[in-house]
XYZ file of C-alpha atoms in Angstrom:
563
model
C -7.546 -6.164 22.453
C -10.588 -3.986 21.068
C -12.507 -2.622 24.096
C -15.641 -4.018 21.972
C -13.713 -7.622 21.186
C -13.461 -7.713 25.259
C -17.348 -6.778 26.203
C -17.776 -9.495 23.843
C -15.456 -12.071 25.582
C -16.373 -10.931 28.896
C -20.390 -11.407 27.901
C -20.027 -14.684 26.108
C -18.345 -16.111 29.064
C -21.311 -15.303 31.501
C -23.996 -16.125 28.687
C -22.886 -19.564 29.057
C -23.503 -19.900 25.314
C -26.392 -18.186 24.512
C -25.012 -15.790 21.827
C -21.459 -16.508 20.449
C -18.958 -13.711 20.334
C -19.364 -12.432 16.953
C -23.259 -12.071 17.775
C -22.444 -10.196 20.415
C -20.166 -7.797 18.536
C -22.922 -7.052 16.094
C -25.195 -6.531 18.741
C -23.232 -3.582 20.920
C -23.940 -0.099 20.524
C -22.162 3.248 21.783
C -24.879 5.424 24.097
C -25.539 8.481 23.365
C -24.489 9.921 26.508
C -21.094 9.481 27.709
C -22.368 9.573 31.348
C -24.363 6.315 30.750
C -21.489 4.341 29.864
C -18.807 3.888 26.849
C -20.678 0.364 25.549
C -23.979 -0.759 25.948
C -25.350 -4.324 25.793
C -28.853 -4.791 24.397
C -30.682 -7.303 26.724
C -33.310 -7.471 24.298
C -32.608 -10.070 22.222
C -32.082 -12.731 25.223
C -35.756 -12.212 26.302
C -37.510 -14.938 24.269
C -34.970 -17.757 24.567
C -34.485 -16.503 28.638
C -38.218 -15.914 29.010
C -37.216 -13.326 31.292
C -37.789 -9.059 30.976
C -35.172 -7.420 29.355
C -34.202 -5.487 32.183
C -33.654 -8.245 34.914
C -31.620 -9.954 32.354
C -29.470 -6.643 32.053
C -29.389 -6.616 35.834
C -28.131 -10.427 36.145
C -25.736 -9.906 33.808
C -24.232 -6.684 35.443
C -23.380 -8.493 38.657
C -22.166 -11.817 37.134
C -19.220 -9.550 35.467
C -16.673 -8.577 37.707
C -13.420 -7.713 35.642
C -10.554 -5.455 36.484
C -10.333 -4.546 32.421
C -13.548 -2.238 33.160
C -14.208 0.651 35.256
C -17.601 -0.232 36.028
C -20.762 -2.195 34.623
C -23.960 -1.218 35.384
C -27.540 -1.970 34.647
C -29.376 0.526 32.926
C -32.857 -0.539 32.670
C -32.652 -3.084 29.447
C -29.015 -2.264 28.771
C -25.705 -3.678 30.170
C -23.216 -0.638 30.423
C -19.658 -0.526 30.227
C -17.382 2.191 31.737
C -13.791 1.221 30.047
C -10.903 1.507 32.303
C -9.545 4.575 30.722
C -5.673 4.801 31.257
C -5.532 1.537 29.508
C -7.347 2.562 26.702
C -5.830 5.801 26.422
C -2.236 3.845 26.182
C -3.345 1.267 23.901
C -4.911 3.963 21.335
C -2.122 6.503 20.984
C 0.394 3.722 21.183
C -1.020 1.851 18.552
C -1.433 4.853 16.139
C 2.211 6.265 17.160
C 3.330 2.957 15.716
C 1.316 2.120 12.977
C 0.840 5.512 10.987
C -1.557 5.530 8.741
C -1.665 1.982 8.661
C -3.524 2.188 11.684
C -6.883 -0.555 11.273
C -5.817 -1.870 8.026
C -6.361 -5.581 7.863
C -4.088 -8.312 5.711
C -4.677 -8.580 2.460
C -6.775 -11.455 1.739
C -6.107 -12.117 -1.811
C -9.535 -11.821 -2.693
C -10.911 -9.539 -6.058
C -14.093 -7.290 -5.330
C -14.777 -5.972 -8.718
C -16.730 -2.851 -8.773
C -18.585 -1.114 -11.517
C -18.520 2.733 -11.364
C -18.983 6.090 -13.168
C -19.921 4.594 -16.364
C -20.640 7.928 -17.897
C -22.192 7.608 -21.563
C -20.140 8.729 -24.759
C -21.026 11.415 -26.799
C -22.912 13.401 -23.758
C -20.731 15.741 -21.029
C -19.845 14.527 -17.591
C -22.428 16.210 -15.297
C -22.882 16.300 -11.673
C -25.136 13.375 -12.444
C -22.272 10.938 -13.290
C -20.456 12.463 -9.796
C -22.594 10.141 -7.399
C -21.398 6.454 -8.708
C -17.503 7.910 -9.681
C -17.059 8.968 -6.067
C -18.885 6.180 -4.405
C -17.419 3.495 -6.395
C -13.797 5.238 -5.557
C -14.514 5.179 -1.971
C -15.781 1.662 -1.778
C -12.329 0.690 -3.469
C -10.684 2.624 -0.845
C -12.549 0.833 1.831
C -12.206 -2.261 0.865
C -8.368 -2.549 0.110
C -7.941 -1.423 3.665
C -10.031 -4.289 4.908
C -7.413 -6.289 3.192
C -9.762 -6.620 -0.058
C -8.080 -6.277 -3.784
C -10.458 -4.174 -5.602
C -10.661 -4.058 -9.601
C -12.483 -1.071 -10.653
C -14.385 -1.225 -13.935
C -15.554 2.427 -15.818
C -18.678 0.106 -18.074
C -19.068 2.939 -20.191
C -22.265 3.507 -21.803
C -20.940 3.649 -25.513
C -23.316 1.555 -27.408
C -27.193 1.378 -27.277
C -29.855 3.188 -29.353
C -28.979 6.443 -28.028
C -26.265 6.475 -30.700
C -28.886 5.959 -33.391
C -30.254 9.020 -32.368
C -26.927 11.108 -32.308
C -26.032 9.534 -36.045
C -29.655 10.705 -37.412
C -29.311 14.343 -35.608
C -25.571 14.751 -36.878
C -26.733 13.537 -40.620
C -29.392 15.875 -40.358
C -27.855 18.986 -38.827
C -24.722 18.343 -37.720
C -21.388 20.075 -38.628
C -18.056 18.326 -38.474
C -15.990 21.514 -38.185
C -17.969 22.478 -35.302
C -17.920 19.267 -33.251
C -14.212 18.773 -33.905
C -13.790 22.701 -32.489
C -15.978 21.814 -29.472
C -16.942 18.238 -29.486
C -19.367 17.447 -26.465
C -20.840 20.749 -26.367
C -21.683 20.228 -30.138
C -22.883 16.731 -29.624
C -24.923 17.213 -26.419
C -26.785 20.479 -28.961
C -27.304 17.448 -31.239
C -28.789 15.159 -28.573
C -31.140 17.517 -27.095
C -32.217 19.249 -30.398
C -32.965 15.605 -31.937
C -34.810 14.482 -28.838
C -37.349 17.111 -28.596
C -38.185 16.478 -32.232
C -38.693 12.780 -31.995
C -41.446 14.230 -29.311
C -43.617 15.359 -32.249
C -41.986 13.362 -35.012
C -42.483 9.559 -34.683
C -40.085 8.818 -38.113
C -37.166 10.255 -36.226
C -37.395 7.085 -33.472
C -37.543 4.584 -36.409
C -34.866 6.034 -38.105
C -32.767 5.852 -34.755
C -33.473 2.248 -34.543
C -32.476 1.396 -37.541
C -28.919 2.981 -37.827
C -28.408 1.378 -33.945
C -29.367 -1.995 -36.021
C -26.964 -0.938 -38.700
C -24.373 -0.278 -35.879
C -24.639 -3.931 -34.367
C -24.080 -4.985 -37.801
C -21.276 -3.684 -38.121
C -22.349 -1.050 -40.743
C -19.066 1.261 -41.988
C -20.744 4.903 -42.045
C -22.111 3.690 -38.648
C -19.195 2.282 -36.767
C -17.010 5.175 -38.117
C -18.947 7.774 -36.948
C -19.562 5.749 -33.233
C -15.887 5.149 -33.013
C -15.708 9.312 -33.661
C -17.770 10.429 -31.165
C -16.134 7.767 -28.622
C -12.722 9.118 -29.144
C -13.687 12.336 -28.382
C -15.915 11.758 -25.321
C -13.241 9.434 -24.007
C -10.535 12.601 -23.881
C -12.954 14.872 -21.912
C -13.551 11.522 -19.615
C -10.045 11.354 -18.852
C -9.523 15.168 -18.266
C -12.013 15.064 -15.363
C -11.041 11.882 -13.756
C -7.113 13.583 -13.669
C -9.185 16.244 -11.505
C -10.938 14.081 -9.336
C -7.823 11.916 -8.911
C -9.942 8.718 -9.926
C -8.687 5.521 -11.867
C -9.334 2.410 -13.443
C -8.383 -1.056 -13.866
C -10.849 -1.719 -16.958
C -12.640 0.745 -19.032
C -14.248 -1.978 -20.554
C -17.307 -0.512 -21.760
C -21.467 -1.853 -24.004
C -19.248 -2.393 -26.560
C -16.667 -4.469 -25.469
C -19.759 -7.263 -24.999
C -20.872 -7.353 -28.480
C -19.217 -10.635 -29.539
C -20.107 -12.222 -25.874
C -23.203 -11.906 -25.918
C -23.925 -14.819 -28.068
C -22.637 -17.642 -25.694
C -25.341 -16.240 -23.277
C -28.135 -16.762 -25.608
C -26.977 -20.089 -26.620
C -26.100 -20.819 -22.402
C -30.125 -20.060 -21.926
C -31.467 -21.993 -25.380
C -29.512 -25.209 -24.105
C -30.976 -24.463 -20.460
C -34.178 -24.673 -22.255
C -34.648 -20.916 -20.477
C -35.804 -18.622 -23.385
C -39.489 -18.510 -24.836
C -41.211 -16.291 -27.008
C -43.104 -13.527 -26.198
C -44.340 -11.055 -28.578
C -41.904 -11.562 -31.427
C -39.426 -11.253 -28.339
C -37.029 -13.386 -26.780
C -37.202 -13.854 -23.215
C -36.624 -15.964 -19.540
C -39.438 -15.870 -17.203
C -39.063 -15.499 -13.985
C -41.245 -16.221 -11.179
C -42.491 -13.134 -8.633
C -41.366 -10.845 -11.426
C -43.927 -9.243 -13.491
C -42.572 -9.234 -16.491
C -39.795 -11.193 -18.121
C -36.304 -10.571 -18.529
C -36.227 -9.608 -22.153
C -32.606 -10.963 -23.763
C -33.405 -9.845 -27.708
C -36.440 -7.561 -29.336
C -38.713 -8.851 -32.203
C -36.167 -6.881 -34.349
C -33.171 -8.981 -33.155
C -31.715 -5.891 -31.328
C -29.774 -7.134 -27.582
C -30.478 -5.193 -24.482
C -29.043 -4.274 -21.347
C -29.588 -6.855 -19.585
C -28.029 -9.392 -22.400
C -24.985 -7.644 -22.217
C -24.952 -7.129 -18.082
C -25.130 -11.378 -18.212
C -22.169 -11.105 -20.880
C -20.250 -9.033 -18.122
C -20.904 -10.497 -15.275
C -19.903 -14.033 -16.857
C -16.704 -12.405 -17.962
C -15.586 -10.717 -14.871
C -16.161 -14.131 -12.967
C -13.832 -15.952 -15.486
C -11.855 -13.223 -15.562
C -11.176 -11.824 -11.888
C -12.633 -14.722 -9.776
C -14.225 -11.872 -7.687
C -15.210 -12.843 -3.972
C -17.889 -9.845 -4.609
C -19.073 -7.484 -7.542
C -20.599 -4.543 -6.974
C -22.921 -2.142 -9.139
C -22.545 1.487 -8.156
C -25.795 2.373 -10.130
C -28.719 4.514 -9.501
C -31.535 3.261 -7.474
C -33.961 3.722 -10.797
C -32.074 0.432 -11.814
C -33.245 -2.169 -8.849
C -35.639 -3.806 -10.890
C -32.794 -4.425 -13.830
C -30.449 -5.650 -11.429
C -32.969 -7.967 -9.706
C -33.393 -9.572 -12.748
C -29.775 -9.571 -13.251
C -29.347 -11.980 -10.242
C -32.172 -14.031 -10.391
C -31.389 -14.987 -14.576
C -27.837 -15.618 -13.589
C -29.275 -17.908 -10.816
C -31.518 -19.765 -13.233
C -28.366 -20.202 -15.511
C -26.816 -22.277 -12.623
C -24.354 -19.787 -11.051
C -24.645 -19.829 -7.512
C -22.256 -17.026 -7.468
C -25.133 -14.724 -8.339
C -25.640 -14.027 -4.525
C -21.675 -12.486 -4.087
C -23.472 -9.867 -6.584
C -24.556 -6.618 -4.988
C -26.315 -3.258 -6.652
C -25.327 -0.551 -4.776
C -27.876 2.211 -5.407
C -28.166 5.787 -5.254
C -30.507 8.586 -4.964
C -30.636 11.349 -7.195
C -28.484 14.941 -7.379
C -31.248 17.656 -8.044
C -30.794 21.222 -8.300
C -33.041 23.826 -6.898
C -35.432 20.528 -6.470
C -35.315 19.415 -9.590
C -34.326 16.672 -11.384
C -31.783 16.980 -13.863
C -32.056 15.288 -17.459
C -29.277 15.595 -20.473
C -31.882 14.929 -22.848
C -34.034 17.782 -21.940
C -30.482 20.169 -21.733
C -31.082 20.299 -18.200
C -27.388 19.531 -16.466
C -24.733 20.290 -14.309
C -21.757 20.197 -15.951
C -19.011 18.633 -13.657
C -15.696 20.387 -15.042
C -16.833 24.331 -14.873
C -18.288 23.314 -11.500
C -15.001 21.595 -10.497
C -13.332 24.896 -11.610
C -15.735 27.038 -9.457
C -15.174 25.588 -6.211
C -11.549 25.715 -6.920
C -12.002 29.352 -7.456
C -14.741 30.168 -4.364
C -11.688 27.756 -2.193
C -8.759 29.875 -3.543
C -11.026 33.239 -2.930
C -11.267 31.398 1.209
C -7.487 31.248 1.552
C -6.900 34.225 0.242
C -8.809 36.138 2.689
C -7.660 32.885 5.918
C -4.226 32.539 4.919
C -2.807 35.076 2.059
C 0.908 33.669 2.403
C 0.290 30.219 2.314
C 3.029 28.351 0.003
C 1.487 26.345 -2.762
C -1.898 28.077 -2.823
C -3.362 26.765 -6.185
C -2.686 23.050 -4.791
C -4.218 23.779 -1.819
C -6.981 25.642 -3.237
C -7.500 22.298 -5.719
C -7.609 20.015 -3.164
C -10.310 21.906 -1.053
C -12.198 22.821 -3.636
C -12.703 19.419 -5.042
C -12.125 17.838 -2.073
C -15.364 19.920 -0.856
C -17.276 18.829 -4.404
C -16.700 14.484 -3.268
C -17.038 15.281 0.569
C -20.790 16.850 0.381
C -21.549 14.057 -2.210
C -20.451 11.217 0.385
C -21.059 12.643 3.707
C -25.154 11.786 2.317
C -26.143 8.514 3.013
C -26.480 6.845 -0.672
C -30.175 6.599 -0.577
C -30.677 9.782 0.051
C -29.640 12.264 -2.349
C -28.635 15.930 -2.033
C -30.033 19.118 -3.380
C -26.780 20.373 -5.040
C -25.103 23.741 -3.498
C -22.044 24.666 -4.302
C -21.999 27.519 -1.433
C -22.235 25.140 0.973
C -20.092 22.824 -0.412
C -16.821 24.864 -0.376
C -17.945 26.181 2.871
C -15.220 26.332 5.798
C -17.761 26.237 8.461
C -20.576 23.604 9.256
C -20.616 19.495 8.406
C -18.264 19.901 5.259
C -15.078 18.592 3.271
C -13.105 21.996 4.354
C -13.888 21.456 8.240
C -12.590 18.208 8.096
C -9.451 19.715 6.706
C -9.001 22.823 7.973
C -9.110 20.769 11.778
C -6.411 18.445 10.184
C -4.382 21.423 9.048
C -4.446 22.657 11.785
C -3.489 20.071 14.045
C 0.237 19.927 11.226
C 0.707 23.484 12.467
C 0.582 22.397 16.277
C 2.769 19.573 15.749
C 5.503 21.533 13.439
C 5.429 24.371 16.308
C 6.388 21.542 18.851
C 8.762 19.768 16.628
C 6.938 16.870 17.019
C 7.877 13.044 16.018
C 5.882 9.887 16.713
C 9.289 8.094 17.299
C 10.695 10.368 19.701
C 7.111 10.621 21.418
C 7.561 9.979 25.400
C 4.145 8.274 26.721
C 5.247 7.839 30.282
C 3.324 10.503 32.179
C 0.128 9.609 30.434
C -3.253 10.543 31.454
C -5.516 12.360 29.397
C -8.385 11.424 31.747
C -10.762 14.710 30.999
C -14.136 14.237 29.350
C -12.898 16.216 25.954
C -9.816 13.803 25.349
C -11.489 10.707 26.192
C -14.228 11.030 23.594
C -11.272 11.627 21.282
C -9.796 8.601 22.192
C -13.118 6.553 21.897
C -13.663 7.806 18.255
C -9.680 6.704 17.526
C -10.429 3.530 19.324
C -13.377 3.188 16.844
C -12.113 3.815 13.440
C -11.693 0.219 12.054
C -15.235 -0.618 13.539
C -16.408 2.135 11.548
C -14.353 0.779 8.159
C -15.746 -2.289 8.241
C -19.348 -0.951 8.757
C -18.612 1.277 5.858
C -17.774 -1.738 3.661
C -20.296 -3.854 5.054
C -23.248 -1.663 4.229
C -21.455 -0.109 1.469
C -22.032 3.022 2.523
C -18.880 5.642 2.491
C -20.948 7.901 4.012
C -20.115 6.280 7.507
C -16.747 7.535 6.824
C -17.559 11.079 6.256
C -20.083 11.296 9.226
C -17.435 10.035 11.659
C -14.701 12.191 10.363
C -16.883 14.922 10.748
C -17.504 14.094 14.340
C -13.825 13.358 14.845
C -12.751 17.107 13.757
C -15.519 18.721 16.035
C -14.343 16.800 19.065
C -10.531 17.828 18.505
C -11.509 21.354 17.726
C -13.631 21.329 21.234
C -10.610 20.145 22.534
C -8.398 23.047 20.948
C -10.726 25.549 22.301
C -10.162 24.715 25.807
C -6.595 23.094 26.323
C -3.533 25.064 25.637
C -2.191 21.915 23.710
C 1.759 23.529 23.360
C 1.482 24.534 27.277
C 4.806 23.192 29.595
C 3.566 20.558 31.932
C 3.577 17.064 32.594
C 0.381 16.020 30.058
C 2.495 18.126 26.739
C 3.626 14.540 25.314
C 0.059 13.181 25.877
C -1.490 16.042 24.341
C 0.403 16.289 21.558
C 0.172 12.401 21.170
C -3.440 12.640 20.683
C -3.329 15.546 18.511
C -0.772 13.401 16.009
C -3.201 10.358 16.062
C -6.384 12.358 15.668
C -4.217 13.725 12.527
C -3.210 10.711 11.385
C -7.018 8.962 11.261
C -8.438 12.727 10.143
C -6.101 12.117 6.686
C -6.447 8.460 6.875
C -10.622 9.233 6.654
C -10.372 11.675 4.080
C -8.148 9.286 1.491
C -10.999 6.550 2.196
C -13.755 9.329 0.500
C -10.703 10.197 -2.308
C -10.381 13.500 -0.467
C -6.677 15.066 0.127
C -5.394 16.327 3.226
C -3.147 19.707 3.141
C -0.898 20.489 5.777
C -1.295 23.931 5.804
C -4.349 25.599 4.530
């Protein structure tokens, strides 16, 4: 049983009811010193319905438990803590992992779709580091969730329609050069796109005229669709290029476009809800505690976003009968996706509430935001190819023999690239640094892998096999292998919190933490040493492998064995 599961049992039986076991679960937290226990119980929470201070409650409860599965329990002011009887954890861990592999804390599969919508780069402009933050996030979350026994359908809506292609068909009509966009198509195009936007600054004809070729384009206008369908092509082979290098895929790269002949069932779904009014020329719902309405067609007859988001979202229920969707989308878009939800709910579907936005904070550089209509980007392939280069340069110097260097050196260096981008909590956002990124030292990708290499070169050097692994003289009762074990012991708790806050950065946090406590361990045990603890040691140094790799492929990072 989980040593948290059993705190639970064990508390629930003396609480007599007060909090059920799955309460209790939710409520347990890990001190921060190991000396003060290896679980704590909050006694806060009983206070009101037990009218009693925290602390005496924390007290009763310590001497109402007497169990032989713990070492101790103590009362620490308002906290219940819980020294775990080690040797039984220590066997249960390690022989758990021996056995399951890297199936270690993966749950059933449920049978149940969690669609996710990710990356959704928009045609006709380059991947930048921009576009990075929902690929990799989305990717992880996918990860996550099919090893909590979740079936995850991951959907690239690309942004290939909208008025922003208006703009691109009056710039290329105007200056644009077919020669040199089929030499060097996005390059070309993004010129196009920047050059035509700081003109409409000072022009105002340039907007109208953008308008009214996106108009022609929902109309299905020849020169127009032609010279869309053009510049989506080409966009869509760059796309593919750098998702082969991050190692990302999709079930459905159904993008804007895909929506334009379901979109009408959702205006007609509102008129016979008696839900749309006029407003302005406009069509819209209102919606109470909003400020303004959600606006489904312009006086011109023109759809918007959120038309075509209630197109989507209709079609991926009918379609994959998702228990959840999720919106990997910048945290600019709350307000869209609030409105999202609550139209939806208006329209009758309950099933608005298993829909989640997922937001993100912004990648700046040197502080500053970055914008591809004012030319100010990172472009993600040349900076994939950089930190492939600065990781290659690394083992060069490290390990100038390695076999299969430029693999290696790929899978740090954009390994290193998705790592930094996840180990930040989502809100957050990161000042980009590539230095730092492909850096072997401090809270990075190459840590985490470099401690996992590592450990492959202890366990080759022993000739080491989980199967032939002899646990009988276990112990492994010293301070440095027993917060090993803890963190082992903790990895599917950790999982689940990732996927329950949808936060991947959970992941990359506690892999970090996992790698610094082996390689404090490393320092001072001679792991290869003849003696009675040389199964045991190696036995945690497999397992901490096997969850260090296992954490990595849940953030879409790889794990070399030699590095």
């Amino acid at each position: 049983m989980n040593d948290k599961l059993l705190v639970a049992k064990t508390l629930a039986a003396v609480l007599d009811g007060a909090l059920s076991e799955s309460e209790i679960t939710k409520l347990l937290e890990t001190p921060k010193k190991s000396e003060m226990g290896d679980i704590a119980f909050p006694a806060f929470t009983l206070a009101k319905s037990l009218r009693k201070a925290p602390n005496l409650i924390a007290s009763d409860l310590a001497e109402k438990i007497s169990s032989d599965a713990f070492e101790k329990v103590v009362a620490t002011g308002p906290y219940v803590n819980f020294f775990l009887d080690k040797s039984n954890t220590v066997a249960t861990v390690l022989t758990t992992i021996l056995k399951d592999g890297a199936a270690y804390g993966t749950q059933p599969q449920n049978g149940e779709n969690i669609a996710i919508d990710m990356s959704s780069p928009n045609i006709a402009k380059p991947f930048s580091i921009g576009h990075l933050r929902s690929t990799v996030i989305g990717d992880s979350l996918a990860k996550i969730y099919q090893k909590i026994g979740y079936n995850p359908v991951k959907i690239n809506h690309l942004g290939d329609w909208g008025k922003q292609f208006g703009m691109l068909i009056v710039a290329y009509k105007k200056y644009g050069s077919e020669a040199a966009i089929r030499e060097n198509p996005i390059a070309e195009l993004l010129k196009l796109y920047v050059r035509i936007n700081k003109e409409a600054k000072v022009d105002p004809t340039i907007d109208v005229a953008a308008r009214d070729w996106f108009l022609k384009l929902e109309n299905g206008d020849d020169e127009a669709l032609t010279l869309w369908q053009w510049f989506r092509d080409e966009s869509l082979v760059e796309f593919d290029r750098i998702y082969t290098e991050l190692g990302v895929e999709f079930d459905s790269m159904n993008g804007e476009a895909f929506y334009n002949d379901k979109m009408d069932e959702i205006v007609d779904i509102l008129a016979e809800k008696d839900l749309l009014t006029e407003s302005n020329g406009a069509t819209v719902v209102e919606l109470e505690g909003f400020e303004i309405p959600a606006l489904i067609k312009k006086s011109d007859g023109a759809t918007l976003y959120i038309t075509r988001d209630l197109a989507a979202a209709l079609y991926r229920k009918r379609t994959y009968k998702f228990e959840k969707a999720l919106y990997v989308v910048g945290n600019e878009q709350s307000g869209h996706f609030k409105q999202l939800k609550a139209v939806l709910k208006k329209m009758g579907y309950d099933w608005a509430d298993d829909i989640f936005h997922v937001p993100f904070g912004l990648v700046t550089k040197d502080g500053k935001k970055l914008s591809t209509r004012e030319g100010n980007v990172i472009l993600l392939e040349p900076t994939l190819k950089e930190a492939v280069k600065r990781a290659q340069t690394q083992i060069d110097a490290k390990n100038p023999d390695l076999a299969n260097k430029t693999a290696v050196a790929h899978a740090v260096g954009v390994g290193a690239i998705k790592f930094y981008d996840l180990k930040n909590e989502r809100l957050n956002g990161y000042d980009f640094n590539l230095e730092e990124m492909v850096s072997f030292e401090g809270e990075t990708g190459p840590y985490v892998q470099y401690a996992h290499a590592r450990i492959q070169s202890i366990l080759r050097k022993a000739d080491f096999s989980p199967e032939k692994a002899d646990l009988s003289a276990l112990s492994l009762l010293d301070d440095e292998s027993w917060e090993i074990i803890k963190l082992l012991q903790a990895f599917d708790a950790t999982v689940a919190r990732a996927a329950r806050t949808f936060e991947p950065s959970v992941i990359a946090k506690y892999s970090i933490n996992l790698a610094q406590a082996f390689n404090k361990y490393y320092a001072h045990t001679r792991i290869l040493d003849e003696n009675d603890e040389k199964n045991a040691r190696l036995a945690l140094a497999y397992a901490t492998g096997v969850v260090l790799k296992e954490s990595l492929r849940l953030l879409g990072v790889d794990a070399p064995e030699e590095m």
